[in-house]
Amino acid sequence: MPKFQAPRGTRDLLPRERAVFLHLEEAARDLAVRYGYAPIETPMFEGAEVYERGVGEVTDVVEKELFRVQAGRGDSERERWALRPEPTAGITRAYLQHGMRTWPQPVKLSMTGPMFRYDRPQAGRYRQFWQFDVEAIGDAGPAIDAEIIELAVAFFASVGLADVGVLVNSIGDATCRPAYVEALAGHFREHAAELPELERARLETNPLRLLDSKAEPMQPLIESAPTITEHLCGECRTHFDGLLSHLEALAIEPRISATLVRGLDYYTRTAFEFYRAGAEGQQQALGGGGRYDGLVESLGGQPTPGIGFGIGLDRVVLALADQDATPLSEPWKPVVVVVGADPEDTIVRLQLATELRGAGLACRPDLTSRRLGKQIDGAARAGAHFAVICGDELDAGNVQVRDLMAGTQRPVDVTELARDLTRAHTQHRHGEEG
Ligand code: AMP
């Protein structure tokens, strides 16, 4: 085994997998633009406080999973930084820093990129993973909540992932949640002796999180716990009903899940998650999001409503593979390889290849000094459609074009070459599709 390996919980995306990711990123960008979400890019690290305040100190993400960054030794800047575990806090920091409050509201932004969490690595859980994220800041909903959920559903459909279910819940707001949290804490306190250690500690700091617990002894206690639905205040109830009627109008049939609370502190009202059919409630959500009406304020701004989602692209890739629906394309494979009868003359091959690329063809010259037959074999092995053979005929303005798939060969005028190859390749591809 080589001495150096990618760090635990990370992996290299080799060309085929990277191409699948690029395909997903492109689908994400395309949809975001169509729905009016403008691109944004924030740094991959921020002052740790952005996450401590913006995600919440009593969350797994901050308590256990934050990748804290140490400045170089001897660095006088002793700031506390952390790699981004999720995009919302950083985007909200940017919203405040750049006075986006004065932009037309809501400000709709989208970003796709790597996130970092120091979690125990396992299938579908990495220390560096990719998210497609959208945020709409400055609209209290509920219509936009439905629009955002529909956008996520459209994304799954556009990349060919079938059977993605939507779970929704309302987790109340500052008016009604405190009383619910009290009732919840009361319920778990009655069972304090049965709680695992971590859960017992959380009972005092963030009882809502107990609903997230995957610990076996917790399951019956979660099942019998009071639900937020019974505790929603009038405004939250109206908001939730509004969300459901808008979803219905968009032909989306969510499942209401009273235990869906989401791990992050800043969520209010609408919370949602996406699962593959049959995998609901497991740890493998494809994505999720919700409303965070308290976030802008907790980062020092005016009270401003907001909502967004993050879709985990790594999990989408796994789900596509599971469904045998991985898009297979290898656009870096050459359509044309330019080979030469004179093993020493690489100049003419390079020139011709440059010309063909200029005309838009994926083309590679064989720059070795091996024999012509070996060069042609190499072109076939590389998966090329054509080998263009430069020989003596070039003096008369001709090359030989060998169709490696059909096994035929013919002379072509160099001035016609690019057009000829493009036409033949396109026809062949249409033939394949038809
Ligand atoms: P969260 O902010 O925790 O709700 O995460 C949003 C989405 O990101 C999840 O639904 C997953 O699809 C994905 N995700 C979160 N954590 C990880 C991880 N450690 N590895 C891979 N994907 C993740």
PDB file of N, CA, C and O and ligand atoms in Angstrom, residues 117 124-126 129 131 262 285-287 310 312 315, ligand 1:
ATOM      1  N   ARG A 117     -17.217  17.808   7.788  1.00  0.00           N
ATOM      2  CA  ARG A 117     -17.662  17.473   9.148  1.00  0.00           C
ATOM      3  C   ARG A 117     -16.792  16.353   9.675  1.00  0.00           C
ATOM      4  O   ARG A 117     -16.591  15.337   8.986  1.00  0.00           O
ATOM      5  N   GLY A 124     -21.853   6.587   2.941  1.00  0.00           N
ATOM      6  CA  GLY A 124     -22.706   7.761   2.777  1.00  0.00           C
ATOM      7  C   GLY A 124     -22.445   8.853   3.795  1.00  0.00           C
ATOM      8  O   GLY A 124     -23.198   9.822   3.874  1.00  0.00           O
ATOM      9  N   ARG A 125     -21.407   8.697   4.591  1.00  0.00           N
ATOM     10  CA  ARG A 125     -21.067   9.719   5.587  1.00  0.00           C
ATOM     11  C   ARG A 125     -19.572   9.978   5.501  1.00  0.00           C
ATOM     12  O   ARG A 125     -18.771   9.127   5.869  1.00  0.00           O
ATOM     13  N   TYR A 126     -19.227  11.114   4.961  1.00  0.00           N
ATOM     14  CA  TYR A 126     -17.818  11.428   4.724  1.00  0.00           C
ATOM     15  C   TYR A 126     -17.407  12.656   5.518  1.00  0.00           C
ATOM     16  O   TYR A 126     -18.243  13.398   6.013  1.00  0.00           O
ATOM     17  N   PHE A 129     -17.800  16.264   1.936  1.00  0.00           N
ATOM     18  CA  PHE A 129     -18.891  15.846   1.054  1.00  0.00           C
ATOM     19  C   PHE A 129     -19.414  17.068   0.326  1.00  0.00           C
ATOM     20  O   PHE A 129     -19.097  18.198   0.687  1.00  0.00           O
ATOM     21  N   GLN A 131     -22.462  19.493  -1.365  1.00  0.00           N
ATOM     22  CA  GLN A 131     -23.874  19.863  -1.256  1.00  0.00           C
ATOM     23  C   GLN A 131     -24.286  20.822  -2.356  1.00  0.00           C
ATOM     24  O   GLN A 131     -23.524  21.704  -2.742  1.00  0.00           O
ATOM     25  N   ARG A 262     -34.737  18.227  12.665  1.00  0.00           N
ATOM     26  CA  ARG A 262     -33.496  18.733  12.079  1.00  0.00           C
ATOM     27  C   ARG A 262     -32.482  19.050  13.174  1.00  0.00           C
ATOM     28  O   ARG A 262     -32.824  19.494  14.259  1.00  0.00           O
ATOM     29  N   ALA A 285     -30.571  10.607   4.776  1.00  0.00           N
ATOM     30  CA  ALA A 285     -31.362  11.577   4.018  1.00  0.00           C
ATOM     31  C   ALA A 285     -30.565  12.017   2.798  1.00  0.00           C
ATOM     32  O   ALA A 285     -29.360  12.170   2.844  1.00  0.00           O
ATOM     33  N   LEU A 286     -31.288  12.184   1.683  1.00  0.00           N
ATOM     34  CA  LEU A 286     -30.623  12.709   0.483  1.00  0.00           C
ATOM     35  C   LEU A 286     -30.402  14.204   0.623  1.00  0.00           C
ATOM     36  O   LEU A 286     -29.528  14.780  -0.009  1.00  0.00           O
ATOM     37  N   GLY A 287     -31.228  14.814   1.443  1.00  0.00           N
ATOM     38  CA  GLY A 287     -31.095  16.253   1.624  1.00  0.00           C
ATOM     39  C   GLY A 287     -32.156  16.725   2.585  1.00  0.00           C
ATOM     40  O   GLY A 287     -33.046  15.957   2.987  1.00  0.00           O
ATOM     41  N   GLY A 310     -30.179  21.867   1.653  1.00  0.00           N
ATOM     42  CA  GLY A 310     -28.901  21.328   1.217  1.00  0.00           C
ATOM     43  C   GLY A 310     -29.144  19.899   0.767  1.00  0.00           C
ATOM     44  O   GLY A 310     -29.740  19.098   1.501  1.00  0.00           O
ATOM     45  N   GLY A 312     -27.298  16.442  -0.452  1.00  0.00           N
ATOM     46  CA  GLY A 312     -25.990  15.799  -0.419  1.00  0.00           C
ATOM     47  C   GLY A 312     -25.720  15.082  -1.741  1.00  0.00           C
ATOM     48  O   GLY A 312     -26.338  14.064  -2.039  1.00  0.00           O
ATOM     49  N   ARG A 315     -24.629  11.383  -1.691  1.00  0.00           N
ATOM     50  CA  ARG A 315     -25.705  10.400  -1.480  1.00  0.00           C
ATOM     51  C   ARG A 315     -26.553  10.239  -2.731  1.00  0.00           C
ATOM     52  O   ARG A 315     -27.084   9.161  -2.985  1.00  0.00           O
TER      53      ARG A 315
HETATM   54  P1  AMP B   1     -27.738  18.424   7.068  1.00  0.00           P
HETATM   55  O1  AMP B   1     -27.287  19.850   7.008  1.00  0.00           O
HETATM   56  O2  AMP B   1     -27.073  17.648   8.149  1.00  0.00           O
HETATM   57  O3  AMP B   1     -29.214  18.271   7.062  1.00  0.00           O
HETATM   58  O4  AMP B   1     -27.233  17.781   5.714  1.00  0.00           O
HETATM   59  C1  AMP B   1     -27.872  17.991   4.486  1.00  0.00           C
HETATM   60  C2  AMP B   1     -27.543  16.857   3.561  1.00  0.00           C
HETATM   61  O5  AMP B   1     -26.127  16.800   3.345  1.00  0.00           O
HETATM   62  C3  AMP B   1     -27.881  15.499   4.128  1.00  0.00           C
HETATM   63  O6  AMP B   1     -29.204  15.173   3.870  1.00  0.00           O
HETATM   64  C4  AMP B   1     -26.926  14.600   3.389  1.00  0.00           C
HETATM   65  O7  AMP B   1     -27.427  14.288   2.116  1.00  0.00           O
HETATM   66  C5  AMP B   1     -25.715  15.470   3.245  1.00  0.00           C
HETATM   67  N1  AMP B   1     -24.730  15.160   4.300  1.00  0.00           N
HETATM   68  C6  AMP B   1     -24.681  15.649   5.557  1.00  0.00           C
HETATM   69  N2  AMP B   1     -23.620  15.160   6.221  1.00  0.00           N
HETATM   70  C7  AMP B   1     -22.972  14.340   5.357  1.00  0.00           C
HETATM   71  C8  AMP B   1     -21.783  13.541   5.426  1.00  0.00           C
HETATM   72  N3  AMP B   1     -21.024  13.493   6.528  1.00  0.00           N
HETATM   73  N4  AMP B   1     -21.432  12.821   4.335  1.00  0.00           N
HETATM   74  C9  AMP B   1     -22.172  12.860   3.193  1.00  0.00           C
HETATM   75  N5  AMP B   1     -23.283  13.599   3.074  1.00  0.00           N
HETATM   76  C10 AMP B   1     -23.688  14.327   4.131  1.00  0.00           C
END
